[in-house]
Amino acid sequence: MPDKRYVFVTGGVCSSLGKGIVASSIGALLESCGYRISLTKIDPYLNIDAGTMSPIEHGEVYVTEDGAETDLDLGNYSRFTTFTPHAKHSITTGQIYRSIIERERRGDYLGKCVQMIPHVTEEIKTRIQSTLEPDTDVAIIEVGGTVGDIESTIFLEGIRQLLNFTPKNTIALVHVTLIPRLPGNKELKTKPTQHSVQKFKEIIGKHPDILLCRLQEDMTLELKKKLSLFTYIPQEAIIPAKNFEKSLYELPITYDQAGLSKAVLTKLSLTPKRKDTTQWARLFNTIYSAKKQTNIGLVGKYLSVESAYTSIYQALYHASFQHNTKVNIHLIDSEHLNNSQIHTLDGILVPGGFGQRGTPGKIKATQYARENNIPFLGICLGLQMLVIEYARNVLSLQQANSTEFEPHTPHPVIDLLASQAAIQKKGGTMRLGTYTSQIVPQTLLHKIYDQATFLHERHRHRYEVNNVYLEKLVKNGLIISSITPQNGEELVEAVEWGNHPFGIAVQFHPEFKSTPFKPHPLFSAFVEASTNKK
């Protein structure tokens, strides 16, 4: 296949239609047909990356292996496919403008007037093309925002130019829209989609090749005919995207049955090298056959936005598939926690986060889990909560704290990493990406990682366990189960409670490496322990 293929996924009518899941599903289906794919997210905001945004503002920040702080959709890409995204697979307007301005300051444009066209569009096309590896067959590019937004228009212009200078049938344009039903009206309304397709054509110069329609019910033949008549898109390229019933992992199979993979392959003039969706079919059956139920409490503070803990939710679901149980995730606001919310739980998880708000509740939940033998998993800030709780209630250091929350605490059991002391800027300056850490033998972590000597996990933090207190913590029963040698010191990566059925916390983020077909071992062990407790 000499020519590289591109699939561009855009959205219309409104935001949050699930373009990332659509792009991920297309990637999964193309892989099932034997093609190598890449997946890239274009975010049309002026931020360089997602790292300085609040989870309430933008959802969780997904960290790549090479340390990029990116949009959460890159997590969907890695969960649905075998593709591993890196920094270059996250493109933002901020990155584009920064690169152009730096080049202008160096004099790279040789005195020319730097303009949106051709300079910005050339940078966009160059970045898109740079996401392909030599063995990539199809590059799938998701364009954030909604067609018609001023922020994304320049990216659509870049796509238009690519269309004009690439061979025929090497680009497929997939447009995701909404078919609403107004209250009190029996008719599904197609007019918003008609207008969205019209706006798409104004900018791109042609209609979408494939129309994927979000709706709450089945699409009738009459509705499909009407859409085809007014959008000039063939009926076979109009794909219904009914809301999923149980799990988003239903969607690759559902979209395949609705004709999405066939429509994409047809547009790209490709034929399947093979066709194997059996792993998705098996997963589908597993999800619907679970007989047990396990109640996990997630004690956090970013609960007003569902996407703030996306990777953690999905990692718990992946583990539930493995253990044939249905995980019920109970969201518990750490600012308003009381024991009645947690005394019926089978397991407690304290996730990452920043700032002091909600930490007393997280510490209280951690103490409850320790004293009542409730399976417990702490992640990033969750590890720091465990250490603070242990120092206060086992070591009797009542004012133990993190210098993030109380700079003048007399017992800074959690302190700023030495490498962070001189850093002033916030964006992209934390301890980020994959690090190799040593696993201490004969620990719970050692067992969970199948007796491995090392682990390779992703990080995103500035604060760490203060080594000054390690000896006292260990003497009082806290187990250090993983460390990373760095600059002559040993950074604590995992701790455990002794004499507890399952109490472990880690400084890294295991949720970023979990997939439905390969659950992360920490989440698998946690769900298993919680299910057994029940």
Short mmCIF file of C-alpha atoms in Angstrom, two decimals:
data_model
loop_
_atom_site.label_atom_id
_atom_site.label_comp_id
_atom_site.label_asym_id
_atom_site.label_seq_id
_atom_site.Cartn_x
_atom_site.Cartn_y
_atom_site.Cartn_z
CA MET A 1 0.00 0.00 0.00
CA PRO A 2 2.25 2.84 -1.26
CA ASP A 3 0.03 5.79 -0.31
CA LYS A 4 -0.66 6.55 3.34
CA ARG A 5 -4.34 6.86 4.22
CA TYR A 6 -5.97 9.39 6.52
CA VAL A 7 -9.27 9.36 8.39
CA PHE A 8 -10.37 12.73 9.80
CA VAL A 9 -13.04 12.67 12.50
CA THR A 10 -14.90 15.94 13.05
CA GLY A 11 -18.00 16.88 15.04
CA GLY A 12 -21.04 19.04 14.51
CA VAL A 13 -24.19 20.32 16.25
CA CYS A 14 -22.64 20.25 19.74
CA SER A 15 -19.58 19.17 21.66
CA SER A 16 -19.09 15.98 23.72
CA LEU A 17 -20.59 13.67 21.09
CA GLY A 18 -17.89 11.05 21.61
CA LYS A 19 -15.60 11.75 18.65
CA GLY A 20 -12.73 10.18 20.59
CA ILE A 21 -14.64 6.93 21.03
CA VAL A 22 -15.59 6.99 17.33
CA ALA A 23 -11.94 7.51 16.32
CA SER A 24 -10.87 4.74 18.72
CA SER A 25 -13.51 2.37 17.35
CA ILE A 26 -12.41 3.06 13.78
CA GLY A 27 -8.85 2.27 14.86
CA ALA A 28 -9.97 -0.97 16.50
CA LEU A 29 -11.92 -2.04 13.39
CA LEU A 30 -9.07 -1.21 11.01
CA GLU A 31 -6.72 -3.25 13.20
CA SER A 32 -9.19 -6.13 13.07
CA CYS A 33 -8.86 -5.91 9.27
CA GLY A 34 -5.07 -6.24 9.46
CA TYR A 35 -4.00 -2.59 9.10
CA ARG A 36 -1.49 -0.66 11.20
CA ILE A 37 -2.97 2.56 12.50
CA SER A 38 -2.00 5.71 14.38
CA LEU A 39 -4.33 8.02 16.29
CA THR A 40 -3.87 11.75 16.87
CA LYS A 41 -5.93 14.39 18.68
CA ILE A 42 -6.04 18.01 17.50
CA ASP A 43 -7.15 20.36 20.27
CA PRO A 44 -7.86 23.87 19.01
CA TYR A 45 -7.14 25.66 22.30
CA LEU A 46 -4.20 28.04 22.83
CA ASN A 47 -2.74 26.01 25.70
CA ILE A 48 0.45 24.19 24.83
CA ASP A 49 -0.99 21.07 26.46
CA ALA A 50 -3.65 19.98 28.93
CA GLY A 51 -1.31 19.94 31.92
CA THR A 52 -2.31 23.26 33.49
CA MET A 53 -6.07 22.73 33.11
CA SER A 54 -8.30 21.68 35.99
CA PRO A 55 -10.02 18.29 35.57
CA ILE A 56 -13.28 20.17 36.12
CA GLU A 57 -12.43 22.36 33.13
CA HIS A 58 -11.19 19.73 30.70
CA GLY A 59 -11.43 16.25 32.20
CA GLU A 60 -8.49 14.12 33.21
CA VAL A 61 -4.98 14.69 31.93
CA TYR A 62 -3.63 11.60 30.19
CA VAL A 63 0.15 11.15 30.42
CA THR A 64 2.06 9.45 27.61
CA GLU A 65 5.12 7.29 28.07
CA ASP A 66 7.38 10.12 26.92
CA GLY A 67 5.87 12.52 29.45
CA ALA A 68 3.35 14.58 27.47
CA GLU A 69 0.28 15.84 29.33
CA THR A 70 -2.53 15.35 26.84
CA ASP A 71 -6.24 15.19 26.28
CA LEU A 72 -8.08 12.21 27.76
CA ASP A 73 -8.95 10.90 24.28
CA LEU A 74 -5.39 9.61 23.91
CA GLY A 75 -6.31 7.26 26.75
CA ASN A 76 -9.26 6.00 24.72
CA TYR A 77 -6.94 5.42 21.76
CA SER A 78 -4.63 3.24 23.84
CA ARG A 79 -7.49 1.29 25.45
CA PHE A 80 -9.27 0.43 22.19
CA THR A 81 -6.22 -0.36 20.05
CA THR A 82 -2.68 -1.68 20.26
CA PHE A 83 -1.38 1.78 19.32
CA THR A 84 0.71 3.63 21.94
CA PRO A 85 0.34 7.42 21.61
CA HIS A 86 3.26 9.76 22.24
CA ALA A 87 3.71 13.51 22.56
CA LYS A 88 3.56 14.09 18.81
CA HIS A 89 0.08 12.57 18.70
CA SER A 90 -1.32 15.53 20.64
CA ILE A 91 -1.48 18.71 18.54
CA THR A 92 -2.74 22.03 19.92
CA THR A 93 -3.08 25.53 18.52
CA GLY A 94 -0.65 26.66 21.22
CA GLN A 95 2.02 24.29 19.90
CA ILE A 96 1.43 25.46 16.32
CA TYR A 97 1.67 29.17 17.15
CA ARG A 98 4.66 28.71 19.47
CA SER A 99 6.60 26.88 16.77
CA ILE A 100 5.83 29.53 14.15
CA ILE A 101 6.71 32.44 16.43
CA GLU A 102 10.00 30.79 17.46
CA ARG A 103 10.88 30.28 13.80
CA GLU A 104 9.98 33.87 12.97
CA ARG A 105 12.22 35.13 15.80
CA ARG A 106 15.10 33.06 14.43
CA GLY A 107 14.57 34.59 11.01
CA ASP A 108 13.58 31.32 9.36
CA TYR A 109 10.98 33.02 7.16
CA LEU A 110 13.60 35.25 5.48
CA GLY A 111 11.76 38.51 5.96
CA LYS A 112 8.39 37.28 4.73
CA CYS A 113 5.10 38.37 6.27
CA VAL A 114 4.01 35.39 8.40
CA GLN A 115 0.35 34.59 7.73
CA MET A 116 -2.36 32.05 8.56
CA ILE A 117 -2.11 30.81 4.98
CA PRO A 118 0.37 29.42 4.06
CA HIS A 119 2.50 29.38 7.22
CA VAL A 120 0.05 28.17 9.86
CA THR A 121 -1.61 25.67 7.53
CA GLU A 122 1.79 24.34 6.43
CA GLU A 123 2.77 23.80 10.06
CA ILE A 124 -0.53 21.96 10.66
CA LYS A 125 -0.02 19.68 7.66
CA THR A 126 3.59 19.01 8.65
CA ARG A 127 2.55 18.05 12.18
CA ILE A 128 -0.20 15.76 10.93
CA GLN A 129 2.17 14.01 8.53
CA SER A 130 4.83 13.67 11.25
CA THR A 131 2.49 11.50 13.33
CA LEU A 132 2.86 8.63 10.86
CA GLU A 133 5.47 5.94 11.40
CA PRO A 134 7.06 4.18 8.39
CA ASP A 135 4.79 1.16 8.90
CA THR A 136 1.57 3.15 9.45
CA ASP A 137 -1.16 2.24 6.98
CA VAL A 138 -3.91 4.57 8.18
CA ALA A 139 -3.60 7.71 10.32
CA ILE A 140 -6.77 8.63 12.21
CA ILE A 141 -6.96 12.30 13.18
CA GLU A 142 -9.62 13.56 15.58
CA VAL A 143 -10.32 17.30 15.38
CA GLY A 144 -11.60 18.68 18.67
CA GLY A 145 -14.41 21.18 18.97
CA THR A 146 -17.35 21.64 16.63
CA VAL A 147 -17.38 22.55 12.93
CA GLY A 148 -18.05 26.28 12.74
CA ASP A 149 -16.03 27.13 15.87
CA ILE A 150 -13.54 29.89 15.07
CA GLU A 151 -10.81 27.99 16.95
CA SER A 152 -10.90 24.91 14.72
CA THR A 153 -11.45 26.58 11.35
CA ILE A 154 -7.74 26.87 10.54
CA PHE A 155 -7.28 23.12 11.12
CA LEU A 156 -10.15 22.37 8.75
CA GLU A 157 -8.46 24.63 6.19
CA GLY A 158 -5.32 22.52 6.60
CA ILE A 159 -7.38 19.39 5.94
CA ARG A 160 -8.89 21.05 2.85
CA GLN A 161 -5.40 21.66 1.50
CA LEU A 162 -4.40 18.06 2.19
CA LEU A 163 -7.43 16.94 0.20
CA ASN A 164 -6.24 18.95 -2.80
CA PHE A 165 -2.69 17.59 -2.76
CA THR A 166 -3.12 13.90 -1.93
CA PRO A 167 -4.12 11.08 -4.27
CA LYS A 168 -7.78 10.27 -4.65
CA ASN A 169 -9.32 7.86 -2.13
CA THR A 170 -6.57 8.30 0.45
CA ILE A 171 -8.63 10.49 2.82
CA ALA A 172 -11.94 9.66 4.50
CA LEU A 173 -13.92 12.41 6.23
CA VAL A 174 -16.09 11.13 9.10
CA HIS A 175 -18.49 13.67 10.60
CA VAL A 176 -20.22 12.97 13.94
CA THR A 177 -23.51 14.76 14.62
CA LEU A 178 -26.55 14.64 16.88
CA ILE A 179 -30.12 13.71 15.93
CA PRO A 180 -32.22 15.15 18.80
CA ARG A 181 -35.80 14.55 19.75
CA LEU A 182 -37.40 17.64 21.22
CA PRO A 183 -39.58 17.24 24.34
CA GLY A 184 -43.20 16.70 23.40
CA ASN A 185 -42.31 15.96 19.77
CA LYS A 186 -42.48 12.46 18.31
CA GLU A 187 -40.16 13.26 15.42
CA LEU A 188 -36.38 13.01 15.41
CA LYS A 189 -35.03 16.31 14.09
CA THR A 190 -32.49 16.16 11.25
CA LYS A 191 -32.22 19.90 10.66
CA PRO A 192 -29.22 20.43 13.03
CA THR A 193 -27.31 17.73 11.13
CA GLN A 194 -28.27 19.23 7.79
CA HIS A 195 -26.91 22.61 8.87
CA SER A 196 -23.76 21.03 10.29
CA VAL A 197 -23.03 19.21 7.02
CA GLN A 198 -23.69 22.45 5.12
CA LYS A 199 -21.19 24.31 7.33
CA PHE A 200 -18.69 21.48 6.86
CA LYS A 201 -18.95 21.86 3.09
CA GLU A 202 -18.48 25.63 3.29
CA ILE A 203 -15.13 25.17 5.04
CA ILE A 204 -13.78 21.93 3.55
CA GLY A 205 -15.24 22.33 0.05
CA LYS A 206 -17.02 18.97 -0.02
CA HIS A 207 -19.50 16.95 1.97
CA PRO A 208 -18.36 14.42 4.58
CA ASP A 209 -17.79 10.93 3.21
CA ILE A 210 -19.36 9.25 6.24
CA LEU A 211 -22.00 10.60 8.61
CA LEU A 212 -22.17 9.06 12.07
CA CYS A 213 -25.36 10.07 13.87
CA ARG A 214 -25.73 10.02 17.64
CA LEU A 215 -29.30 9.29 18.71
CA GLN A 216 -31.16 7.66 21.58
CA GLU A 217 -32.99 5.03 19.55
CA ASP A 218 -32.73 2.93 16.43
CA MET A 219 -32.46 4.73 13.10
CA THR A 220 -35.29 3.96 10.70
CA LEU A 221 -34.84 3.55 6.96
CA GLU A 222 -37.02 6.61 6.42
CA LEU A 223 -34.76 8.72 8.61
CA LYS A 224 -31.67 7.48 6.78
CA LYS A 225 -33.25 8.30 3.41
CA LYS A 226 -34.11 11.80 4.59
CA LEU A 227 -30.58 12.42 5.81
CA SER A 228 -29.15 11.14 2.56
CA LEU A 229 -31.47 13.36 0.51
CA PHE A 230 -30.52 16.56 2.32
CA THR A 231 -26.81 15.90 2.95
CA TYR A 232 -25.89 14.20 -0.38
CA ILE A 233 -24.25 11.36 1.55
CA PRO A 234 -25.08 7.80 0.37
CA GLN A 235 -27.35 5.83 2.68
CA GLU A 236 -24.72 3.14 3.18
CA ALA A 237 -22.35 5.81 4.54
CA ILE A 238 -24.85 7.06 7.13
CA ILE A 239 -24.11 5.14 10.31
CA PRO A 240 -26.41 5.15 13.36
CA ALA A 241 -24.65 5.59 16.69
CA LYS A 242 -27.27 4.67 19.25
CA ASN A 243 -26.31 5.27 22.88
CA PHE A 244 -24.61 2.17 24.31
CA GLU A 245 -26.46 0.22 26.97
CA LYS A 246 -23.83 -1.21 29.30
CA SER A 247 -20.29 -0.48 28.21
CA LEU A 248 -18.54 1.68 25.65
CA TYR A 249 -16.64 -1.46 24.63
CA GLU A 250 -19.82 -2.57 22.87
CA LEU A 251 -19.21 0.07 20.22
CA PRO A 252 -16.62 -1.52 17.89
CA ILE A 253 -18.92 -4.48 17.33
CA THR A 254 -22.02 -2.24 17.11
CA TYR A 255 -20.38 0.13 14.62
CA ASP A 256 -19.06 -2.77 12.57
CA GLN A 257 -22.54 -4.27 12.32
CA ALA A 258 -23.89 -0.84 11.31
CA GLY A 259 -21.44 -0.68 8.41
CA LEU A 260 -18.77 1.73 9.66
CA SER A 261 -15.70 -0.36 8.85
CA LYS A 262 -17.07 -1.19 5.41
CA ALA A 263 -17.77 2.49 4.69
CA VAL A 264 -14.26 3.56 5.76
CA LEU A 265 -12.54 0.79 3.80
CA THR A 266 -14.61 1.56 0.70
CA LYS A 267 -13.73 5.25 0.81
CA LEU A 268 -10.03 4.45 1.24
CA SER A 269 -10.08 1.83 -1.54
CA LEU A 270 -8.92 -0.86 0.87
CA THR A 271 -9.93 -4.47 1.25
CA PRO A 272 -9.52 -6.34 4.55
CA LYS A 273 -6.27 -8.26 4.85
CA ARG A 274 -8.21 -10.34 7.36
CA LYS A 275 -11.31 -9.80 9.47
CA ASP A 276 -11.20 -10.83 13.10
CA THR A 277 -13.41 -9.18 15.68
CA THR A 278 -13.63 -12.25 17.90
CA GLN A 279 -11.84 -10.61 20.84
CA TRP A 280 -14.44 -7.83 20.84
CA ALA A 281 -17.26 -10.37 20.62
CA ARG A 282 -15.81 -12.32 23.56
CA LEU A 283 -15.47 -9.12 25.57
CA PHE A 284 -19.06 -8.21 24.75
CA ASN A 285 -20.25 -11.59 26.05
CA THR A 286 -18.09 -11.28 29.18
CA ILE A 287 -19.57 -7.88 30.05
CA TYR A 288 -23.12 -9.20 29.77
CA SER A 289 -22.50 -12.48 31.60
CA ALA A 290 -21.20 -11.09 34.92
CA LYS A 291 -23.19 -12.50 37.83
CA LYS A 292 -21.37 -11.00 40.84
CA GLN A 293 -21.29 -7.38 41.98
CA THR A 294 -18.51 -5.51 43.76
CA ASN A 295 -18.90 -2.08 45.36
CA ILE A 296 -15.87 0.20 45.09
CA GLY A 297 -15.82 3.65 46.65
CA LEU A 298 -13.83 6.30 44.80
CA VAL A 299 -13.10 9.09 47.27
CA GLY A 300 -12.26 12.20 45.28
CA LYS A 301 -13.02 15.87 44.80
CA TYR A 302 -13.46 16.23 41.02
CA LEU A 303 -16.83 14.50 40.95
CA SER A 304 -18.85 17.17 39.14
CA VAL A 305 -17.25 16.13 35.83
CA GLU A 306 -17.54 12.47 34.85
CA SER A 307 -14.38 12.58 32.73
CA ALA A 308 -12.12 13.71 35.60
CA TYR A 309 -11.29 10.09 36.55
CA THR A 310 -11.90 8.36 33.19
CA SER A 311 -8.82 6.14 33.19
CA ILE A 312 -9.47 4.96 36.75
CA TYR A 313 -13.07 4.07 35.97
CA GLN A 314 -11.99 2.14 32.90
CA ALA A 315 -9.17 0.32 34.72
CA LEU A 316 -11.68 -0.85 37.34
CA TYR A 317 -14.02 -2.04 34.60
CA HIS A 318 -11.17 -3.89 32.87
CA ALA A 319 -10.40 -5.73 36.10
CA SER A 320 -14.08 -6.54 36.57
CA PHE A 321 -14.18 -8.20 33.14
CA GLN A 322 -11.28 -10.41 34.20
CA HIS A 323 -12.97 -11.47 37.44
CA ASN A 324 -16.48 -11.85 36.02
CA THR A 325 -17.99 -9.28 38.34
CA LYS A 326 -19.83 -6.02 37.84
CA VAL A 327 -18.03 -3.17 39.57
CA ASN A 328 -20.34 -0.53 40.98
CA ILE A 329 -18.32 2.65 41.43
CA HIS A 330 -19.63 4.81 44.27
CA LEU A 331 -18.46 8.41 43.90
CA ILE A 332 -17.82 9.88 47.34
CA ASP A 333 -17.11 13.59 47.72
CA SER A 334 -14.06 13.81 49.96
CA GLU A 335 -15.15 17.26 51.20
CA HIS A 336 -18.33 15.84 52.73
CA LEU A 337 -17.36 12.29 53.69
CA ASN A 338 -18.92 10.42 56.60
CA ASN A 339 -18.57 6.81 57.70
CA SER A 340 -22.10 5.91 56.60
CA GLN A 341 -20.97 6.39 52.99
CA ILE A 342 -18.12 3.90 53.22
CA HIS A 343 -19.05 1.24 55.77
CA THR A 344 -20.83 -0.96 53.18
CA LEU A 345 -18.08 -0.78 50.55
CA ASP A 346 -16.05 -3.77 49.41
CA GLY A 347 -13.04 -1.63 48.51
CA ILE A 348 -11.86 1.98 48.73
CA LEU A 349 -9.77 3.83 46.16
CA VAL A 350 -8.21 7.27 46.71
CA PRO A 351 -7.06 8.76 43.37
CA GLY A 352 -4.63 11.51 42.44
CA GLY A 353 -5.23 15.23 42.65
CA PHE A 354 -3.74 18.57 43.61
CA GLY A 355 -4.36 21.07 46.40
CA GLN A 356 -5.59 20.82 49.97
CA ARG A 357 -9.33 20.84 49.26
CA GLY A 358 -10.86 17.49 50.20
CA THR A 359 -7.73 15.99 51.76
CA PRO A 360 -9.21 15.55 55.29
CA GLY A 361 -11.91 13.31 53.83
CA LYS A 362 -9.37 11.29 51.87
CA ILE A 363 -7.27 10.81 55.00
CA LYS A 364 -10.38 9.78 56.94
CA ALA A 365 -11.32 7.20 54.27
CA THR A 366 -7.76 5.85 54.30
CA GLN A 367 -7.83 5.46 58.08
CA TYR A 368 -11.20 3.70 57.93
CA ALA A 369 -9.87 1.22 55.35
CA ARG A 370 -6.76 0.50 57.42
CA GLU A 371 -8.57 0.02 60.71
CA ASN A 372 -11.43 -2.03 59.27
CA ASN A 373 -9.46 -4.30 56.90
CA ILE A 374 -11.13 -2.85 53.79
CA PRO A 375 -9.15 -3.46 50.57
CA PHE A 376 -7.51 -0.16 49.69
CA LEU A 377 -5.72 1.27 46.66
CA GLY A 378 -4.12 4.71 46.71
CA ILE A 379 -2.82 6.37 43.55
CA CYS A 380 -0.37 9.30 43.50
CA LEU A 381 -1.96 11.69 46.03
CA GLY A 382 -3.58 8.55 47.45
CA LEU A 383 -0.13 7.31 48.48
CA GLN A 384 0.61 10.63 50.15
CA MET A 385 -2.69 10.46 52.03
CA LEU A 386 -1.77 6.99 53.27
CA VAL A 387 1.62 8.14 54.54
CA ILE A 388 0.16 11.24 56.26
CA GLU A 389 -2.58 9.15 57.92
CA TYR A 390 -0.05 6.56 59.07
CA ALA A 391 2.28 9.20 60.49
CA ARG A 392 -0.55 10.87 62.39
CA ASN A 393 -2.34 7.83 63.77
CA VAL A 394 0.38 5.18 64.09
CA LEU A 395 3.49 7.31 64.70
CA SER A 396 1.46 9.87 66.72
CA LEU A 397 2.83 12.78 64.68
CA GLN A 398 -0.47 14.65 64.85
CA GLN A 399 0.68 17.57 62.71
CA ALA A 400 2.24 15.43 59.97
CA ASN A 401 1.39 16.83 56.57
CA SER A 402 2.57 17.63 53.09
CA THR A 403 4.37 20.90 52.42
CA GLU A 404 2.01 21.28 49.46
CA PHE A 405 -0.80 21.84 51.96
CA GLU A 406 1.08 23.23 54.97
CA PRO A 407 4.51 24.68 54.08
CA HIS A 408 5.47 25.11 57.75
CA THR A 409 4.33 21.74 59.10
CA PRO A 410 6.68 20.45 61.83
CA HIS A 411 6.50 16.96 60.30
CA PRO A 412 6.76 17.21 56.47
CA VAL A 413 6.35 13.51 55.75
CA ILE A 414 5.53 14.53 52.16
CA ASP A 415 7.82 17.14 50.62
CA LEU A 416 8.69 18.71 47.29
CA LEU A 417 10.99 16.67 45.08
CA ALA A 418 14.51 18.07 45.15
CA SER A 419 14.46 18.34 41.36
CA GLN A 420 11.39 20.61 41.60
CA ALA A 421 12.79 23.15 44.07
CA ALA A 422 14.11 25.65 41.51
CA ILE A 423 11.23 25.32 39.03
CA GLN A 424 8.93 28.32 38.69
CA LYS A 425 6.84 27.47 35.62
CA LYS A 426 3.86 25.15 35.96
CA GLY A 427 3.38 23.71 32.47
CA GLY A 428 5.22 20.50 31.64
CA THR A 429 7.58 20.71 34.60
CA MET A 430 6.44 17.90 36.92
CA ARG A 431 8.05 14.49 37.13
CA LEU A 432 6.38 13.13 34.01
CA GLY A 433 6.38 9.99 31.92
CA THR A 434 7.67 6.45 32.39
CA TYR A 435 10.33 5.60 34.97
CA THR A 436 11.84 2.26 35.87
CA SER A 437 11.54 1.34 39.54
CA GLN A 438 12.81 -1.54 41.65
CA ILE A 439 10.32 -3.88 43.32
CA VAL A 440 11.18 -5.06 46.82
CA PRO A 441 10.99 -8.88 47.03
CA GLN A 442 8.52 -10.67 49.29
CA THR A 443 6.01 -7.81 49.21
CA LEU A 444 2.43 -7.68 48.03
CA LEU A 445 3.57 -5.57 45.06
CA HIS A 446 6.12 -8.26 44.20
CA LYS A 447 3.33 -10.83 44.12
CA ILE A 448 1.02 -8.56 42.09
CA TYR A 449 3.70 -7.99 39.46
CA ASP A 450 4.26 -11.73 39.19
CA GLN A 451 7.62 -11.75 40.99
CA ALA A 452 9.11 -9.15 38.63
CA THR A 453 12.25 -7.28 39.65
CA PHE A 454 11.33 -3.97 38.02
CA LEU A 455 8.22 -2.06 37.03
CA HIS A 456 7.83 0.59 34.33
CA GLU A 457 5.07 3.05 35.13
CA ARG A 458 4.04 6.61 34.31
CA HIS A 459 4.28 9.50 36.74
CA ARG A 460 2.80 12.96 37.19
CA HIS A 461 3.72 14.61 40.48
CA ARG A 462 5.89 17.18 42.26
CA TYR A 463 5.78 15.84 45.83
CA GLU A 464 7.27 12.67 47.26
CA VAL A 465 7.62 10.78 50.53
CA ASN A 466 10.24 12.53 52.66
CA ASN A 467 13.12 10.10 53.18
CA VAL A 468 13.90 11.69 56.58
CA TYR A 469 10.88 9.83 57.96
CA LEU A 470 11.40 6.50 56.20
CA GLU A 471 13.21 4.72 59.01
CA LYS A 472 10.56 5.68 61.56
CA LEU A 473 7.73 4.68 59.22
CA VAL A 474 9.29 1.29 58.47
CA LYS A 475 10.05 0.59 62.14
CA ASN A 476 6.36 1.13 62.87
CA GLY A 477 5.18 -1.40 60.31
CA LEU A 478 4.84 0.47 57.02
CA ILE A 479 6.27 -1.55 54.15
CA ILE A 480 8.17 0.14 51.32
CA SER A 481 7.62 -2.09 48.28
CA SER A 482 9.12 -0.10 45.39
CA ILE A 483 11.84 2.53 45.03
CA THR A 484 13.51 4.47 42.23
CA PRO A 485 17.19 5.45 42.65
CA GLN A 486 17.58 9.09 41.60
CA ASN A 487 20.40 11.58 42.18
CA GLY A 488 21.86 9.55 45.03
CA GLU A 489 18.49 9.15 46.78
CA GLU A 490 15.76 6.55 46.73
CA LEU A 491 12.32 7.81 45.78
CA VAL A 492 9.44 5.85 47.31
CA GLU A 493 7.17 4.46 44.61
CA ALA A 494 4.90 2.11 46.59
CA VAL A 495 3.96 1.45 50.21
CA GLU A 496 1.87 -1.22 51.93
CA TRP A 497 0.19 -1.86 55.24
CA GLY A 498 1.49 -4.87 57.12
CA ASN A 499 -1.09 -7.20 58.70
CA HIS A 500 -3.80 -6.05 56.31
CA PRO A 501 -5.60 -8.15 53.67
CA PHE A 502 -4.95 -5.63 50.87
CA GLY A 503 -3.63 -2.15 51.55
CA ILE A 504 -1.31 -0.65 48.95
CA ALA A 505 -0.62 2.78 47.47
CA VAL A 506 1.59 3.83 44.58
CA GLN A 507 3.08 7.16 43.50
CA PHE A 508 2.68 6.35 39.81
CA HIS A 509 -0.47 6.09 37.66
CA PRO A 510 -1.16 2.44 36.74
CA GLU A 511 -4.54 3.35 35.22
CA PHE A 512 -2.84 4.74 32.10
CA LYS A 513 -1.57 1.29 31.09
CA SER A 514 -4.75 -0.74 31.58
CA THR A 515 -6.78 -2.08 28.65
CA PRO A 516 -9.92 -4.25 28.45
CA PHE A 517 -7.86 -7.14 27.10
CA LYS A 518 -4.95 -6.67 29.52
CA PRO A 519 -6.13 -5.22 32.84
CA HIS A 520 -3.40 -3.63 34.91
CA PRO A 521 -2.27 -6.10 37.60
CA LEU A 522 -2.75 -3.59 40.43
CA PHE A 523 -6.37 -2.98 39.52
CA SER A 524 -6.91 -6.67 38.90
CA ALA A 525 -5.56 -7.57 42.34
CA PHE A 526 -7.56 -4.77 44.00
CA VAL A 527 -10.86 -5.81 42.40
CA GLU A 528 -10.15 -9.46 43.22
CA ALA A 529 -9.47 -8.61 46.87
CA SER A 530 -12.61 -6.46 47.04
CA THR A 531 -14.72 -9.18 45.43
CA ASN A 532 -13.34 -11.82 47.81
CA LYS A 533 -14.07 -9.58 50.81
CA LYS A 534 -17.69 -9.41 49.72
#
